[in-house]
C-alpha cells in the first residue's frame, strides 16, 4: 500500500539559501510522525511546502498516490491535509464559534449563502477540544495560549483532516496544558487521524509519535524510532549540540 | 428567521427605517429632499465600497472607476444611440461588472497598499482616457449633457433613490449575515488562515467584487440619469473618491448601516456648512470632524450609536 503522504527529493531555495535540500520522507495512514531538528532546520518550511504556502523549487509531493504539486492550498485542505501554525492564527475579531465556522464552510458560495450554519455541529467540535459554552462565545483575545492552541486544533478538525500537520503544538504551554493537548491528540488518533508533528519539546513528543525524522540544514539527518533517532550521533551533534 | 428574537429586533429596525424614509417628505422641503437624494447616492456608493473593502480589507481607491464605467456606458448609449433607459441602465451595470472584473481580477491577487495604489491608477487612467480617447463619443473634458432623466422633480427622485438605497442596504445586510459574510470578514483578518481552512479566497474576493461592482453600477447609472449630465471631473475626482471612503469609514466600515449613516452625516454637514463657508474650505472642516470621530472611535458612528443604545438599555434595566 502506498503511503498517505510522500515527499520525494523536495527542495526549496530562497535566492542563495537552500532551506530544504533534497528531502524525502513519508508517513503511512494512521501513523504519527515526529519531525525534529534545530532552529532553522527547515521543518516549518517543509510544512509550508506541503500546504503550497511556498512553491517547491524541485521535487514531488505525493498524497494518496497522486502528485499534488499543482493543487493550491485550499484544494489540498479539501483533500484532507490541514495544518496548525507555530504561532496560533485565530480570526481575532470573531468569537470561537465563528472561528470554528470558518473551518466548516462549504466551498460553494451558493451554499454559504443559502444554508444556515449548524451551531450544534460547531459546538460539538468545540467540545471535542475541551471547550464549553463559555469559551464558545469568547473572543481569541480572551483565551490563554493553551486555549488558543485548542482553538487552532478545533478549526483544523472542523476542516475534516485526514493528515494533520502540527507545528510546535506545545510551544508556550504550561505542563498541565501540554498534558491536556497530548490527551486530546491521542484521542483523535483513535479516530484514525494521521499526524506529522514538529516540536522542540522532545519529552512531550515521545508518547505521541511512532517514528521520527530528524532534519538539519534542510536535509534529512536520521529516521527511525524515537529512541533510535535520539541515539544517533549525527542528531546529537546537530540537534543537541553534544 | 422571524423566530429569532435578535433577528426580529433588527427587522423591526429596518421596517422603521423604511417608514421614516417614506414619511420624510411630509416634513421636508424640496431643497432638503435634494440633499437627501445626493446622500442616498453617496450611501449607495459607500455600501458598494464597503462590501468589497470594508469586508475583505482590500482597500479600493478606484471605486469611481467602477461607477464611471456604468455611468459613461449608459450616458453614451442614450446620448448617441438614443437607447431607452431600461436597456442602457442594465447594460451599464453589466459593463461595470465585466469591465471592472477584467481590470480588478489581476489586482485582487496583490494585497494591501499595492492593491490600493493599483486601483487608484485605474481611476486616474479612466480620467485621462475619457478626455483624450474618442472625445466625439465621450464628450471629452466637457463630458455629455442633456442626457435623459428617469424622473423629474425632487419628490419622485427622492422616492426612487431612497427605495434603491433601502433595497440595496437590506439585501447587503442579509448577505453579510450569512456564512459568506463571515468568510469575507475572515479574509480581512488573515487571508492565509482562510486558505488554510480550505476556502478559495480568490473566488470569495471575486464574488465580493462582483457584488460591489453591481451596486456601484446601479448607483452610477441612476446617478447620471438623475443629474442629466456627466463629466470626467465630476466622476473621477479625488474629492468624490474621498467622500465615498470617508462616508464608509466614518459611519463604520464592514457594517452596511455605518456607510449609510456616514453618507447622511457628511452630506448634510457639507450642505449646512455651505452658507457659512461656501468655498472648498468646507472640506477642511469636514475632514477635521471625520478625523476626530475616527480617532475617538475607529469603528465609526455606527459603533458610537450602538454603545449609546446599549448604555440606555442597561440604564432602563437598572
Coordinates of C-alpha atoms in Angstrom, one line a residue:
Chain A
X1 CA 0.0 0.0 0.0
X2 CA 1.3 3.5 -0.9
X3 CA 2.0 5.9 2.0
X4 CA -0.6 8.6 2.8
X5 CA 2.0 11.3 2.0
X6 CA 5.3 11.0 0.4
X7 CA 7.9 13.8 -0.1
X8 CA 10.4 12.9 -2.9
X9 CA 13.6 14.9 -3.1
X10 CA 11.8 18.2 -2.3
X11 CA 14.0 21.3 -2.4
X12 CA 13.2 24.9 -1.6
X13 CA 15.7 27.7 -2.4
X14 CA 15.3 31.4 -1.4
X15 CA 17.9 33.0 -3.6
X16 CA 21.2 31.6 -2.5
X17 CA 19.8 30.0 0.6
X18 CA 18.7 26.4 0.4
X19 CA 16.0 26.0 3.2
X20 CA 15.0 22.4 2.2
X21 CA 17.5 20.3 0.4
X22 CA 16.5 17.1 -1.5
X23 CA 14.4 16.0 1.4
X24 CA 12.5 12.7 1.2
X25 CA 10.3 11.0 3.8
X26 CA 6.8 9.6 4.1
X27 CA 4.0 9.0 6.5
X28 CA 1.7 6.0 6.5
X29 CA -2.1 6.2 7.0
X30 CA -2.8 6.3 10.8
X31 CA 0.8 6.9 11.7
X32 CA 2.1 9.7 13.8
X33 CA 5.5 11.1 12.6
X34 CA 7.6 13.4 14.6
X35 CA 9.7 16.0 12.7
X36 CA 12.6 17.3 14.8
X37 CA 15.7 19.4 14.2
X38 CA 17.4 22.5 15.5
X39 CA 16.1 26.0 14.7
X40 CA 16.4 26.8 11.0
X41 CA 16.5 23.1 10.0
X42 CA 13.6 23.6 7.6
X43 CA 10.8 21.9 9.5
X44 CA 8.2 24.7 9.1
X45 CA 9.3 25.4 5.6
X46 CA 8.5 21.7 4.8
X47 CA 5.0 22.3 6.2
X48 CA 4.7 25.4 4.1
X49 CA 5.7 23.4 1.0
X50 CA 3.3 20.6 1.8
X51 CA 0.5 23.2 2.0
X52 CA 1.6 25.2 -1.0
X53 CA 2.2 28.3 1.1
X54 CA 5.7 28.2 -0.5
X55 CA 6.2 26.9 -4.0
X56 CA 8.6 24.0 -4.5
X57 CA 11.9 24.6 -6.3
X58 CA 12.0 21.0 -7.2
X59 CA 10.8 17.6 -6.1
X60 CA 7.5 15.8 -5.7
X61 CA 4.8 15.7 -3.1
X62 CA 2.6 12.6 -3.4
X63 CA -0.6 12.3 -1.5
X64 CA -2.7 9.1 -1.7
X65 CA -0.7 8.1 -4.7
X66 CA -1.3 11.4 -6.6
X67 CA 1.0 14.3 -7.3
X68 CA -0.4 17.3 -5.7
X69 CA 2.2 20.0 -6.5
X70 CA -0.2 21.8 -8.8
X71 CA -3.0 21.9 -6.2
X72 CA -3.5 25.3 -4.5
X73 CA -3.7 25.4 -0.7
X74 CA -7.4 25.3 -0.4
X75 CA -7.7 22.2 -2.6
X76 CA -5.1 20.4 -0.5
X77 CA -7.1 21.2 2.6
X78 CA -10.2 19.9 0.9
X79 CA -8.3 16.7 0.1
X80 CA -7.7 16.4 3.9
X81 CA -4.2 17.9 4.5
X82 CA -4.6 20.5 7.2
X83 CA -2.1 22.4 9.3
X84 CA -1.7 24.4 12.5
X85 CA 0.7 27.3 12.9
X86 CA 3.7 27.7 15.2
X87 CA 2.1 30.9 16.5
X88 CA -1.7 30.4 16.6
X89 CA -3.5 32.4 13.9
X90 CA -7.1 32.8 15.1
X91 CA -9.5 35.3 13.5
X92 CA -9.2 37.8 16.3
X93 CA -12.4 39.8 15.8
X94 CA -14.6 36.7 15.8
X95 CA -15.8 34.5 18.7
X96 CA -14.6 30.9 19.0
X97 CA -17.9 29.8 17.3
X98 CA -17.2 31.8 14.2
X99 CA -13.6 30.6 14.1
X100 CA -14.8 27.0 14.0
X101 CA -17.5 28.0 11.4
X102 CA -14.7 29.1 9.0
X103 CA -13.3 25.6 9.2
X104 CA -16.7 24.1 8.5
X105 CA -17.6 26.2 5.5
X106 CA -18.7 24.6 2.3
X107 CA -16.6 25.6 -0.8
X108 CA -19.7 26.6 -2.8
X109 CA -20.6 30.2 -2.4
X110 CA -24.3 29.5 -3.1
X111 CA -24.3 27.0 -0.2
X112 CA -22.6 29.5 2.0
X113 CA -25.4 32.0 1.4
X114 CA -28.4 29.6 1.3
X115 CA -27.6 27.1 4.0
X116 CA -27.7 28.3 7.6
X117 CA -24.8 27.5 9.9
X118 CA -25.0 24.5 12.2
X119 CA -24.3 25.7 15.7
X120 CA -24.8 22.2 17.2
X121 CA -22.1 20.8 14.9
X122 CA -19.8 23.8 15.8
X123 CA -20.4 23.2 19.5
X124 CA -19.7 19.5 19.1
X125 CA -16.3 20.4 17.6
X126 CA -15.7 22.9 20.4
X127 CA -16.5 20.3 23.0
X128 CA -14.2 17.7 21.3
X129 CA -11.2 20.0 22.1
X130 CA -12.4 20.6 25.6
X131 CA -14.3 23.9 25.2
X132 CA -17.6 24.6 27.0
X133 CA -20.4 27.1 26.3
X134 CA -18.4 29.9 27.9
X135 CA -15.4 29.5 25.7
X136 CA -17.6 29.0 22.6
X137 CA -18.8 32.6 22.9
X138 CA -15.3 34.1 23.8
X139 CA -13.0 36.0 21.6
X140 CA -9.4 34.8 20.9
X141 CA -8.0 37.8 22.8
X142 CA -9.7 36.5 26.0
X143 CA -8.1 33.0 25.7
X144 CA -4.9 31.6 27.2
X145 CA -2.2 30.2 25.0
X146 CA -3.4 26.7 25.7
X147 CA -6.9 27.6 24.7
X148 CA -5.6 29.3 21.5
X149 CA -3.9 26.0 20.6
X150 CA -7.2 24.2 21.2
X151 CA -9.0 26.7 19.0
X152 CA -6.4 26.2 16.3
X153 CA -7.0 22.4 16.6
X154 CA -10.8 22.9 16.6
X155 CA -10.6 24.9 13.4
X156 CA -8.4 22.4 11.7
X157 CA -10.6 19.5 12.9
X158 CA -13.6 21.3 11.5
X159 CA -12.0 21.2 8.1
X160 CA -12.2 17.4 8.2
X161 CA -8.5 16.5 8.1
X162 CA -7.0 13.1 7.2
X163 CA -3.5 14.3 7.7
X164 CA -2.8 16.9 10.4
X165 CA 0.4 18.9 10.4
X166 CA 1.1 20.2 13.8
X167 CA 3.7 22.9 14.1
X168 CA 5.2 23.4 17.6
X169 CA 1.9 22.5 19.2
X170 CA 3.4 22.6 22.7
X171 CA 5.2 25.9 22.4
X172 CA 4.2 28.4 25.2
X173 CA 2.1 25.9 27.1
X174 CA 2.2 25.0 30.8
X175 CA 2.9 21.4 31.9
X176 CA -0.8 21.0 32.6
X177 CA -1.8 22.3 29.2
X178 CA 0.7 20.1 27.4
X179 CA -0.9 17.1 29.2
X180 CA -4.3 18.2 28.0
X181 CA -3.2 18.7 24.4
X182 CA -1.4 15.3 24.4
X183 CA -4.5 13.6 25.7
X184 CA -6.6 15.3 23.0
X185 CA -4.2 14.3 20.2
X186 CA -4.0 10.7 21.4
X187 CA -7.8 10.6 21.5
X188 CA -8.0 12.0 17.9
X189 CA -5.5 9.3 16.8
X190 CA -8.0 6.7 17.8
X191 CA -10.3 8.2 15.1
X192 CA -7.7 7.3 12.5
X193 CA -6.1 10.7 12.1
X194 CA -2.5 10.8 10.7
X195 CA -0.1 13.3 12.2
X196 CA 3.2 14.9 11.4
X197 CA 4.2 16.8 14.5
X198 CA 7.0 19.4 14.7
X199 CA 8.2 20.0 18.2
X200 CA 11.3 21.1 20.1
X201 CA 9.8 19.6 23.2
X202 CA 11.1 16.1 22.8
X203 CA 9.8 14.8 26.1
X204 CA 6.2 15.8 25.2
X205 CA 6.7 14.5 21.6
X206 CA 7.8 11.0 22.7
X207 CA 4.4 9.5 23.7
X208 CA 2.7 10.8 20.6
X209 CA 4.9 9.5 17.7
X210 CA 5.5 6.1 16.1
X211 CA 8.5 7.3 14.2
X212 CA 10.8 10.3 14.0
X213 CA 12.5 12.2 11.2
X214 CA 15.4 14.5 12.1
X215 CA 16.4 17.3 9.9
X216 CA 19.4 19.7 9.8
X217 CA 20.2 22.4 7.3
X218 CA 17.1 21.4 5.3
X219 CA 18.3 17.8 4.7
X220 CA 17.3 14.5 6.3
X221 CA 19.7 13.6 9.1
X222 CA 18.2 10.5 10.6
X223 CA 15.0 8.4 10.5
X224 CA 13.7 5.7 12.8
X225 CA 12.0 5.1 16.1
X226 CA 12.1 7.9 18.7
X227 CA 14.9 6.2 20.7
X228 CA 17.0 5.3 17.6
X229 CA 16.9 8.8 16.2
X230 CA 17.8 10.4 19.5
X231 CA 20.7 8.0 20.0
X232 CA 22.0 8.8 16.5
X233 CA 25.4 10.6 16.9
X234 CA 24.7 12.9 14.0
X235 CA 21.4 14.0 15.6
X236 CA 23.1 14.6 18.9
X237 CA 25.7 16.6 17.3
X238 CA 23.4 18.8 15.2
X239 CA 20.4 19.0 17.4
X240 CA 21.5 18.6 21.0
X241 CA 24.9 20.1 20.5
X242 CA 26.8 17.2 22.2
Chain B
X1 CA -35.7 33.7 10.6
X2 CA -38.6 35.5 12.3
X3 CA -38.5 33.1 15.3
X4 CA -35.1 34.5 16.3
X5 CA -35.7 37.4 18.7
X6 CA -32.4 39.1 17.7
X7 CA -33.4 39.0 14.1
X8 CA -36.9 40.2 14.8
X9 CA -35.4 43.3 16.6
X10 CA -33.3 44.1 13.5
X11 CA -36.2 43.6 11.1
X12 CA -38.3 46.0 13.2
X13 CA -35.4 48.5 12.9
X14 CA -35.4 48.1 9.1
X15 CA -39.2 48.5 8.9
X16 CA -39.0 51.7 11.0
X17 CA -36.2 53.0 8.8
X18 CA -38.3 52.3 5.7
X19 CA -41.3 54.0 7.2
X20 CA -39.2 57.0 8.2
X21 CA -37.9 57.3 4.6
X22 CA -41.5 57.0 3.3
X23 CA -42.8 59.7 5.6
X24 CA -39.8 62.1 5.5
X25 CA -41.1 64.2 2.5
X26 CA -44.1 65.2 4.7
X27 CA -41.9 67.3 6.9
X28 CA -39.0 68.2 4.5
X29 CA -38.7 71.0 1.9
X30 CA -37.8 70.3 -1.7
X31 CA -34.3 71.6 -1.0
X32 CA -33.8 69.2 1.8
X33 CA -35.1 66.3 -0.4
X34 CA -32.5 67.2 -3.0
X35 CA -29.8 67.0 -0.3
X36 CA -31.3 63.6 0.7
X37 CA -31.2 62.4 -2.9
X38 CA -27.5 63.1 -3.0
X39 CA -27.0 61.5 0.4
X40 CA -28.8 58.4 -0.9
X41 CA -26.4 58.1 -3.9
X42 CA -23.3 58.6 -1.6
X43 CA -24.8 55.9 0.7
X44 CA -25.1 53.5 -2.3
X45 CA -21.5 54.2 -3.4
X46 CA -20.3 53.8 0.2
X47 CA -22.1 50.5 0.6
X48 CA -20.6 49.3 -2.7
X49 CA -17.1 50.2 -1.4
X50 CA -17.9 48.6 2.0
X51 CA -18.9 45.2 0.7
X52 CA -15.5 44.9 -1.0
X53 CA -13.1 47.0 1.0
X54 CA -14.8 47.1 4.4
X55 CA -15.4 43.4 4.5
X56 CA -12.3 41.9 2.9
X57 CA -9.8 44.6 3.9
X58 CA -8.9 45.2 0.2
X59 CA -8.9 49.0 0.2
X60 CA -10.0 50.2 -3.2
X61 CA -9.1 53.7 -4.2
X62 CA -10.6 53.2 -7.6
X63 CA -14.2 53.0 -6.8
X64 CA -15.2 55.9 -9.1
X65 CA -13.7 53.8 -11.8
X66 CA -16.5 51.3 -11.4
X67 CA -19.1 54.0 -11.0
X68 CA -17.7 55.7 -14.1
X69 CA -17.8 52.7 -16.4
X70 CA -21.6 52.2 -15.7
X71 CA -22.4 55.9 -15.8
X72 CA -20.5 56.5 -19.1
X73 CA -21.8 53.4 -20.7
X74 CA -25.4 54.4 -20.1
X75 CA -24.8 58.0 -20.9
X76 CA -23.1 57.3 -24.2
X77 CA -25.8 54.8 -25.2
X78 CA -28.6 57.2 -24.5
X79 CA -26.8 60.2 -26.0
X80 CA -25.5 58.7 -29.2
X81 CA -27.9 55.8 -29.9
X82 CA -31.0 57.0 -28.1
X83 CA -31.1 53.7 -26.3
X84 CA -34.0 53.6 -23.9
X85 CA -33.1 53.8 -20.2
X86 CA -34.5 50.4 -19.4
X87 CA -31.8 49.0 -21.7
X88 CA -29.0 51.4 -21.1
X89 CA -29.1 51.1 -17.3
X90 CA -28.8 47.3 -17.2
X91 CA -26.1 47.4 -19.9
X92 CA -24.2 50.0 -17.9
X93 CA -24.3 47.7 -14.8
X94 CA -23.2 44.7 -16.9
X95 CA -20.3 46.8 -18.4
X96 CA -19.1 47.7 -14.9
X97 CA -19.2 44.1 -13.7
X98 CA -17.4 42.8 -16.8
X99 CA -15.1 45.7 -17.4
X100 CA -14.3 46.1 -13.7
X101 CA -13.5 42.4 -13.4
X102 CA -11.1 42.5 -16.3
X103 CA -9.1 45.2 -14.5
X104 CA -9.6 44.2 -10.9
X105 CA -9.2 40.4 -11.1
X106 CA -5.4 40.6 -11.6
X107 CA -5.3 43.3 -8.9
X108 CA -7.1 41.1 -6.4
X109 CA -4.0 38.9 -6.3
X110 CA -2.0 41.7 -4.8
X111 CA -2.5 42.9 -1.3
X112 CA -2.5 46.0 1.0
X113 CA -1.1 49.3 -0.2
X114 CA -0.3 47.8 -3.6
X115 CA -3.9 47.0 -4.3
X116 CA -5.0 50.5 -3.2
X117 CA -2.4 52.1 -5.5
X118 CA -3.3 49.9 -8.5
X119 CA -7.0 50.8 -8.1
X120 CA -6.1 54.4 -7.8
X121 CA -4.1 54.1 -11.0
X122 CA -7.2 52.6 -12.7
X123 CA -9.3 55.6 -11.7
X124 CA -6.6 58.1 -13.0
X125 CA -6.3 56.1 -16.2
X126 CA -10.0 56.3 -16.8
X127 CA -10.0 60.0 -16.1
X128 CA -7.3 60.6 -18.7
X129 CA -8.8 58.2 -21.3
X130 CA -12.3 59.7 -21.2
X131 CA -10.8 63.1 -22.0
X132 CA -8.4 62.1 -24.8
X133 CA -9.7 58.9 -26.3
X134 CA -12.5 59.5 -28.8
X135 CA -13.8 62.7 -27.3
X136 CA -16.5 62.7 -30.0
X137 CA -18.0 59.7 -28.1
X138 CA -17.2 60.5 -24.5
X139 CA -17.7 64.2 -24.8
X140 CA -14.0 64.8 -23.8
X141 CA -13.2 67.2 -21.0
X142 CA -16.7 68.7 -21.0
X143 CA -18.5 65.4 -20.9
X144 CA -22.0 64.8 -22.1
X145 CA -25.1 66.9 -21.1
X146 CA -28.8 66.8 -21.9
X147 CA -29.0 63.2 -21.0
X148 CA -32.5 61.7 -20.4
X149 CA -33.5 61.6 -16.8
X150 CA -35.6 58.8 -15.3
X151 CA -37.9 61.1 -13.3
X152 CA -38.3 64.8 -12.8
X153 CA -38.8 66.7 -9.6
X154 CA -37.4 66.3 -6.1
X155 CA -40.1 64.1 -4.7
X156 CA -40.1 61.3 -7.3
X157 CA -36.3 61.3 -7.4
X158 CA -36.3 61.2 -3.6
X159 CA -38.6 58.1 -3.5
X160 CA -36.6 56.4 -6.3
X161 CA -33.2 57.0 -4.7
X162 CA -34.5 56.1 -1.3
X163 CA -36.1 52.9 -2.5
X164 CA -33.0 51.8 -4.4
X165 CA -30.7 52.7 -1.4
X166 CA -33.1 50.8 1.0
X167 CA -33.3 47.7 -1.1
X168 CA -29.6 47.5 -1.7
X169 CA -28.9 48.1 2.0
X170 CA -31.3 45.5 3.1
X171 CA -30.0 42.9 0.6
X172 CA -26.4 43.5 1.5
X173 CA -27.2 43.3 5.2
X174 CA -28.9 40.0 4.7
X175 CA -25.9 38.8 2.6
X176 CA -23.3 39.7 5.3
X177 CA -25.3 37.8 7.9
X178 CA -24.8 34.6 6.0
X179 CA -21.7 32.4 6.3
X180 CA -20.4 34.2 3.2
X181 CA -20.2 37.4 5.3
X182 CA -18.3 35.6 8.0
X183 CA -15.8 34.2 5.4
X184 CA -15.3 37.7 3.8
X185 CA -14.6 39.2 7.2
X186 CA -12.1 36.4 7.9
X187 CA -10.2 37.4 4.8
X188 CA -9.6 40.9 6.2
X189 CA -8.2 39.3 9.4
X190 CA -5.9 36.6 8.0
X191 CA -6.3 35.6 4.3
X192 CA -3.7 32.8 4.6
X193 CA -5.5 31.3 7.5
X194 CA -8.8 31.3 5.5
X195 CA -7.0 29.4 2.7
X196 CA -5.7 27.0 5.3
X197 CA -9.3 26.4 6.2
X198 CA -10.0 25.1 2.7
X199 CA -11.6 28.2 1.2
X200 CA -10.8 29.6 -2.2
X201 CA -10.1 33.3 -1.3
X202 CA -9.8 34.4 -4.9
X203 CA -13.3 33.2 -5.6
X204 CA -14.6 34.8 -2.5
X205 CA -12.9 38.1 -3.2
X206 CA -14.2 38.0 -6.8
X207 CA -17.7 37.4 -5.6
X208 CA -17.4 40.4 -3.2
X209 CA -16.1 42.4 -6.1
X210 CA -18.9 41.5 -8.4
X211 CA -21.5 42.5 -5.8
X212 CA -19.6 45.7 -5.2
X213 CA -19.4 46.4 -8.9
X214 CA -23.2 45.6 -9.3
X215 CA -24.1 48.1 -6.6
X216 CA -21.7 50.7 -8.0
X217 CA -23.1 50.2 -11.5
X218 CA -26.7 50.6 -10.3
X219 CA -25.8 53.7 -8.3
X220 CA -23.7 55.1 -11.1
X221 CA -26.3 54.7 -13.9
X222 CA -29.1 56.1 -11.7
X223 CA -26.9 59.0 -10.6
X224 CA -26.1 60.1 -14.1
X225 CA -29.7 59.9 -15.2
X226 CA -30.7 61.9 -12.2
X227 CA -28.1 64.6 -12.9
X228 CA -28.7 64.5 -16.7
X229 CA -25.1 65.1 -17.4
X230 CA -21.7 63.5 -16.9
X231 CA -18.1 64.9 -17.0
X232 CA -14.8 63.2 -16.1
X233 CA -14.0 65.7 -13.4
X234 CA -17.3 65.0 -11.6
X235 CA -16.8 61.3 -11.5
X236 CA -13.1 60.5 -11.5
X237 CA -12.4 63.1 -8.9
X238 CA -10.3 62.6 -5.8
X239 CA -12.9 64.5 -3.7
X240 CA -15.6 62.2 -4.9
X241 CA -13.5 59.2 -4.0
X242 CA -12.7 60.5 -0.5
X243 CA -16.4 61.4 0.1
X244 CA -17.3 57.7 -0.5
X245 CA -14.4 56.4 1.5
X246 CA -14.9 58.8 4.5
X247 CA -18.6 58.1 4.5
X248 CA -17.9 54.4 4.8
X249 CA -15.1 54.7 7.4
X250 CA -16.7 57.5 9.5
X251 CA -20.0 55.6 9.6
X252 CA -18.4 52.3 10.4
X253 CA -16.8 50.1 7.8
X254 CA -18.0 46.5 7.4
X255 CA -21.4 47.2 8.8
X256 CA -23.6 48.3 5.8
X257 CA -25.6 50.6 8.2
X258 CA -22.5 52.5 9.0
X259 CA -21.8 53.7 5.5
X260 CA -25.4 55.0 5.2
X261 CA -25.0 56.9 8.5
X262 CA -21.7 58.3 7.3
X263 CA -23.1 59.3 3.9
X264 CA -26.0 61.2 5.5
X265 CA -23.8 62.8 8.2
X266 CA -21.3 64.0 5.6
X267 CA -23.7 65.2 3.0
X268 CA -25.8 67.2 5.5
X269 CA -22.8 68.5 7.2
X270 CA -21.4 69.8 3.9
X271 CA -24.7 71.4 2.9
X272 CA -25.3 73.0 6.3
X273 CA -21.8 74.5 6.3
X274 CA -22.3 75.9 2.8
X275 CA -23.9 79.3 3.9
X276 CA -21.1 79.9 6.3
X277 CA -18.2 78.5 4.3
X278 CA -19.2 78.5 0.6
X279 CA -15.7 77.6 -0.7
X280 CA -13.8 74.3 -0.7
X281 CA -12.6 75.2 2.9
X282 CA -15.7 73.3 3.9
X283 CA -13.8 70.1 3.1
X284 CA -11.2 71.1 5.7
X285 CA -13.9 71.3 8.4
X286 CA -15.5 68.0 7.4
X287 CA -12.0 66.4 7.1
X288 CA -11.3 67.6 10.7
X289 CA -14.6 66.3 12.0
X290 CA -14.1 63.0 10.3
X291 CA -10.6 62.7 11.7
X292 CA -11.7 63.5 15.2
X293 CA -14.6 60.9 15.1
X294 CA -12.2 58.4 13.6
X295 CA -9.6 58.9 16.3
X296 CA -12.2 58.8 19.1
X297 CA -14.0 55.7 17.7
X298 CA -12.2 53.9 14.8
X299 CA -15.3 51.7 14.4
X300 CA -17.3 54.8 13.4
X301 CA -20.6 56.4 14.2
X302 CA -22.5 53.1 14.0
X303 CA -20.5 51.8 17.0
X304 CA -21.0 55.0 18.9
X305 CA -24.8 54.8 18.5
X306 CA -24.7 51.1 19.4
X307 CA -22.8 51.9 22.6
X308 CA -25.2 54.7 23.5
X309 CA -28.1 52.4 22.8
X310 CA -26.5 49.6 25.0
X311 CA -26.0 52.1 27.8
X312 CA -29.5 53.3 27.5
X313 CA -30.9 49.8 27.7
X314 CA -28.7 49.0 30.7
X315 CA -29.9 52.2 32.4
X316 CA -33.5 51.2 31.9
X317 CA -32.9 47.8 33.4
X318 CA -31.2 49.2 36.4

